[in-house]
Tab-separated table of C-alpha atoms and ligand atoms in Angstrom:
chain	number	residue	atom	x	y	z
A	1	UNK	CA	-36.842	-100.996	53.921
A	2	UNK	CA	-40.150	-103.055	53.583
A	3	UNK	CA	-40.553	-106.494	54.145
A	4	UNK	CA	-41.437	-106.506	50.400
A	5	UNK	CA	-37.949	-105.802	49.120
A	6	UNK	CA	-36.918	-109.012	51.091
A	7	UNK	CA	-36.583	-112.712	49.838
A	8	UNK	CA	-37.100	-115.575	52.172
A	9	UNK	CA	-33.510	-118.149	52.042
A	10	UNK	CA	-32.151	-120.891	53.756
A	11	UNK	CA	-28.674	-121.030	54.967
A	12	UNK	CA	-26.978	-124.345	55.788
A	13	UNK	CA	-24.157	-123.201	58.378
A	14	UNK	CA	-22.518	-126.029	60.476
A	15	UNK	CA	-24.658	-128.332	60.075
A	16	UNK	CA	-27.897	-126.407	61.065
A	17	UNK	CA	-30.558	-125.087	58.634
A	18	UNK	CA	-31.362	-121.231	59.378
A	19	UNK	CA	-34.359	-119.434	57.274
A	20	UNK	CA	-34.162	-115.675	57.116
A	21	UNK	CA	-35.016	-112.893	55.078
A	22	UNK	CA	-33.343	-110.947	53.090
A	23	UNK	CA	-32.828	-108.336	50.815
A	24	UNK	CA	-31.340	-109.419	47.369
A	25	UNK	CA	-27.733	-107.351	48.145
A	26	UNK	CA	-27.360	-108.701	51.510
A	27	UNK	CA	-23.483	-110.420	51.795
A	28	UNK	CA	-23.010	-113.451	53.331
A	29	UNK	CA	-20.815	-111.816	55.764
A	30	UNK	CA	-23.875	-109.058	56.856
A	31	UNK	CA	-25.995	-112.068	56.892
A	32	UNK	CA	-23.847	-113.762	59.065
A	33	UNK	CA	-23.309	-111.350	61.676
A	34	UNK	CA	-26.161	-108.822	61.911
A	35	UNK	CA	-28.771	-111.770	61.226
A	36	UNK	CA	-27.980	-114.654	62.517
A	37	UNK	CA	-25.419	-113.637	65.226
A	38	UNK	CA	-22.511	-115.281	64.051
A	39	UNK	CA	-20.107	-112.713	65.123
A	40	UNK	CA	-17.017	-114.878	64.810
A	41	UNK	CA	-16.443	-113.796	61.532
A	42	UNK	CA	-15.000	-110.553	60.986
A	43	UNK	CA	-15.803	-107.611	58.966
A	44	UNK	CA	-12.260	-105.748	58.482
A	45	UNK	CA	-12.512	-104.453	54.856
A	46	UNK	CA	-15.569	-105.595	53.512
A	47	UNK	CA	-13.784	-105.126	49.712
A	48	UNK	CA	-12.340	-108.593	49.373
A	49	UNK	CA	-8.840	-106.906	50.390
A	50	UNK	CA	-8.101	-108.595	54.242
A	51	UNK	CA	-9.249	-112.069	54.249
A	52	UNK	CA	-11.060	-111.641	57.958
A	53	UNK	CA	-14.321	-112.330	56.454
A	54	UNK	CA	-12.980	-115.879	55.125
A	55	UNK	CA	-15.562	-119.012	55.666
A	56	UNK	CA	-15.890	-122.200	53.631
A	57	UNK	CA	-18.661	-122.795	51.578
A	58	UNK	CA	-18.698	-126.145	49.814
A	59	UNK	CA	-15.091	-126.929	51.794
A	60	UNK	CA	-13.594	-123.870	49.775
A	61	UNK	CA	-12.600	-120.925	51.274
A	62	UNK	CA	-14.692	-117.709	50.531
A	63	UNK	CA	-14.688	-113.983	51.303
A	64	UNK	CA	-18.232	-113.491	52.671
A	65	UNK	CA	-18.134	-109.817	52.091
A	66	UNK	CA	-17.979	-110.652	48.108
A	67	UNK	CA	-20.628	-112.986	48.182
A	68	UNK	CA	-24.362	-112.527	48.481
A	69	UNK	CA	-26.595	-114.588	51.008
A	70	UNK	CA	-28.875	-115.452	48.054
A	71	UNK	CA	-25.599	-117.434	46.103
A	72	UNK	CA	-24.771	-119.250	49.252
A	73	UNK	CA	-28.321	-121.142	49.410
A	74	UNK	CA	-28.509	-124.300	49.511
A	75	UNK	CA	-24.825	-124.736	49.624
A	76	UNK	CA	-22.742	-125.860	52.576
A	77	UNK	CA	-21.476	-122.992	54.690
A	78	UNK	CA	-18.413	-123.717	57.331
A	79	UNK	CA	-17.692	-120.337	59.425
A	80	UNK	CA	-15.026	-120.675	62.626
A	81	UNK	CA	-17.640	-121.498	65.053
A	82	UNK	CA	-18.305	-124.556	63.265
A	83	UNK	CA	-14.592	-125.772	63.290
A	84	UNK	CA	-14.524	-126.973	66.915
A	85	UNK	CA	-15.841	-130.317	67.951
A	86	UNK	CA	-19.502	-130.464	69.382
A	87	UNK	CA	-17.643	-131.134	73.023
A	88	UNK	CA	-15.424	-128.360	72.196
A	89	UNK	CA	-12.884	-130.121	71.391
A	90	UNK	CA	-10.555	-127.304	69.630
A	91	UNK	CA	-9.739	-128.525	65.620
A	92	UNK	CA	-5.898	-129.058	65.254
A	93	UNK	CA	-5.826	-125.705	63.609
A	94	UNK	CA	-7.099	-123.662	66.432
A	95	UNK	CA	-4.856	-125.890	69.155
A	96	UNK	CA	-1.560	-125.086	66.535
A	97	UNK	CA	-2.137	-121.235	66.640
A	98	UNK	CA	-2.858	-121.686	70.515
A	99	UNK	CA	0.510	-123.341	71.024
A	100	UNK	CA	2.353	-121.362	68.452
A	101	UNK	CA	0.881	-117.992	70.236
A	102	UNK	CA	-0.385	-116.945	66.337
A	103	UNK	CA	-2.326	-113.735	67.253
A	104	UNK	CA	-2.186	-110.885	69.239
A	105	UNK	CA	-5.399	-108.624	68.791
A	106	UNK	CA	-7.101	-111.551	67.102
A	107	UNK	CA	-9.430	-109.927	64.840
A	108	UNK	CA	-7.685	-111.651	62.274
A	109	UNK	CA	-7.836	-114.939	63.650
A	110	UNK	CA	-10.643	-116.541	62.104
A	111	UNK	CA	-10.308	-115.953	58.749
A	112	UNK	CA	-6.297	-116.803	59.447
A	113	UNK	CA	-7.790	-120.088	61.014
A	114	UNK	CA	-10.402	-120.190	58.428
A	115	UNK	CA	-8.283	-120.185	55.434
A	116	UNK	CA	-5.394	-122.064	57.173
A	117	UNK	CA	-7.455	-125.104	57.276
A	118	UNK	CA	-8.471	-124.974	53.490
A	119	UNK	CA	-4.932	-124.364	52.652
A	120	UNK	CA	-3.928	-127.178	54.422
A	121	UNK	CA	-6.747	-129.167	52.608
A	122	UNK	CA	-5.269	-128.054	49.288
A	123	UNK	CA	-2.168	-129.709	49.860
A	124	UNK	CA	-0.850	-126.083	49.838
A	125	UNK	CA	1.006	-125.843	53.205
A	126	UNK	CA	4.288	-127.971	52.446
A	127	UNK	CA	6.539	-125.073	52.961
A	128	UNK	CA	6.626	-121.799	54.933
A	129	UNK	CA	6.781	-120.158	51.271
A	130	UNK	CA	3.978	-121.870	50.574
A	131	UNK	CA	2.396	-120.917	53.074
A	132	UNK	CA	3.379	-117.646	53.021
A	133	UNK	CA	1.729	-117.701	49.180
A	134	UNK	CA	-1.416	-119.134	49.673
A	135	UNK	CA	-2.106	-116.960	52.809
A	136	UNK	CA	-1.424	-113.964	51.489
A	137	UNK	CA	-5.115	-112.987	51.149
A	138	UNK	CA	-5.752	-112.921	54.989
A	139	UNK	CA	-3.972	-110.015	56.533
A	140	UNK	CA	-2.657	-109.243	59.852
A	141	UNK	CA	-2.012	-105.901	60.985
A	142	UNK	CA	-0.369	-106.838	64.039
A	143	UNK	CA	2.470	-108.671	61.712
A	144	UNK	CA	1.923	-112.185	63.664
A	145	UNK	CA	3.189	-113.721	60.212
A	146	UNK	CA	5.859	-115.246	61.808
A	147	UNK	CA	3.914	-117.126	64.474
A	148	UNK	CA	1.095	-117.911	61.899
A	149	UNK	CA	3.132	-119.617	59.394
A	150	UNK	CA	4.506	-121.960	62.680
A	151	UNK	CA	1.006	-122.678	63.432
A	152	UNK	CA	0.113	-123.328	59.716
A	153	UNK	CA	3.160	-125.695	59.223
A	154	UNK	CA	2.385	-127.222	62.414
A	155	UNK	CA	-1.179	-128.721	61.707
A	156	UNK	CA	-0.368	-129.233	58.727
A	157	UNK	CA	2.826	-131.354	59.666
A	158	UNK	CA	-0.156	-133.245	62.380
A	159	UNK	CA	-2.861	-133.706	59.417
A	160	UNK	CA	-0.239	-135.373	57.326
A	161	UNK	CA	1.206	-138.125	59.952
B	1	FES	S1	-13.883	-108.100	55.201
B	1	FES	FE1	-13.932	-109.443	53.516
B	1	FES	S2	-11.943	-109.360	52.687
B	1	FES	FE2	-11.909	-107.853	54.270
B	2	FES	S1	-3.622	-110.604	65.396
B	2	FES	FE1	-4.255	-108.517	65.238
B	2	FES	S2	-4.730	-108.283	63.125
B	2	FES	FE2	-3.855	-110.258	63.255
């Protein structure tokens, strides 16, 4: 592909302004990863059907697989390596699925983490069913549900008191 097919953007992502180019169909999620080297995001389905790809853009959760680099200028963009304190400091969502051993493989993990902290945001973490319904879009084939939901209802249980 020529450089002509290609648009010049800026990306806002964690507080730090990245120019790149481009082409037009480019996802977020490809942009991410294979551009900017922001690996921590996953690419399980890329069809909007796992939730691994999840990131925040404007403090709402996002699949960056369905959404183009070009819509995303200009716009706030949170992906997991942005949830930590700049110390490192872990945010209470990573610590809870830490402590509640929430992952085995992990691939899922960020977009569990990802989505677990807008959920929480939502006020849509008051019950394991809750939970259980408003995480439904991030999938984990190693079935760490259980030990997920425990995490969720933990930080969620911390954010409130
Ligand atoms: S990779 Fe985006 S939803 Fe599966
Ligand atoms: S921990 Fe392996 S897919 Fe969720």
């Amino acid at each position: 592909m020529t450089s002509k097919t290609r648009t010049p953007i800026q990306l806002q992502i964690n507080g730090h302004r990245h120019e790149l180019e481009v082409e037009p169909r480019v996802t977020l999620l490809d942009a991410l990863r294979d551009h900017l080297g922001l690996t921590g995001t996953k690419k399980g389905c890329d069809q909007g059907q796992c939730g691994a790809c999840t990131v925040h853009i404007d403090g709402q959760r996002v699949l960056a697989c369905l959404t183009l680099a070009t819509q995303a200028e200009s716009r706030d963009i949170t992906t997991i390596e942005g949830l930590a304190g700049e110390d490192g400091t872990l945010h209470a969502v990573q610590a809870a699925f830490l402590e509640q051993d929430a992952f085995q493989c992990g691939y899922c993990t960020p977009g569990q983490i990802m989505s677990a902290v807008a959920c929480i945001r939502e006020g849509h973490a008051g019950s394991d069913e809750e939970i259980r319904e408003y995480m439904a879009g991030n999938l984990c084939r190693c079935g760490a549900y259980p030990h997920i939901i425990a995490a969720v209802r933990q930080a969620a249980v911390e954010a409130a008191s």
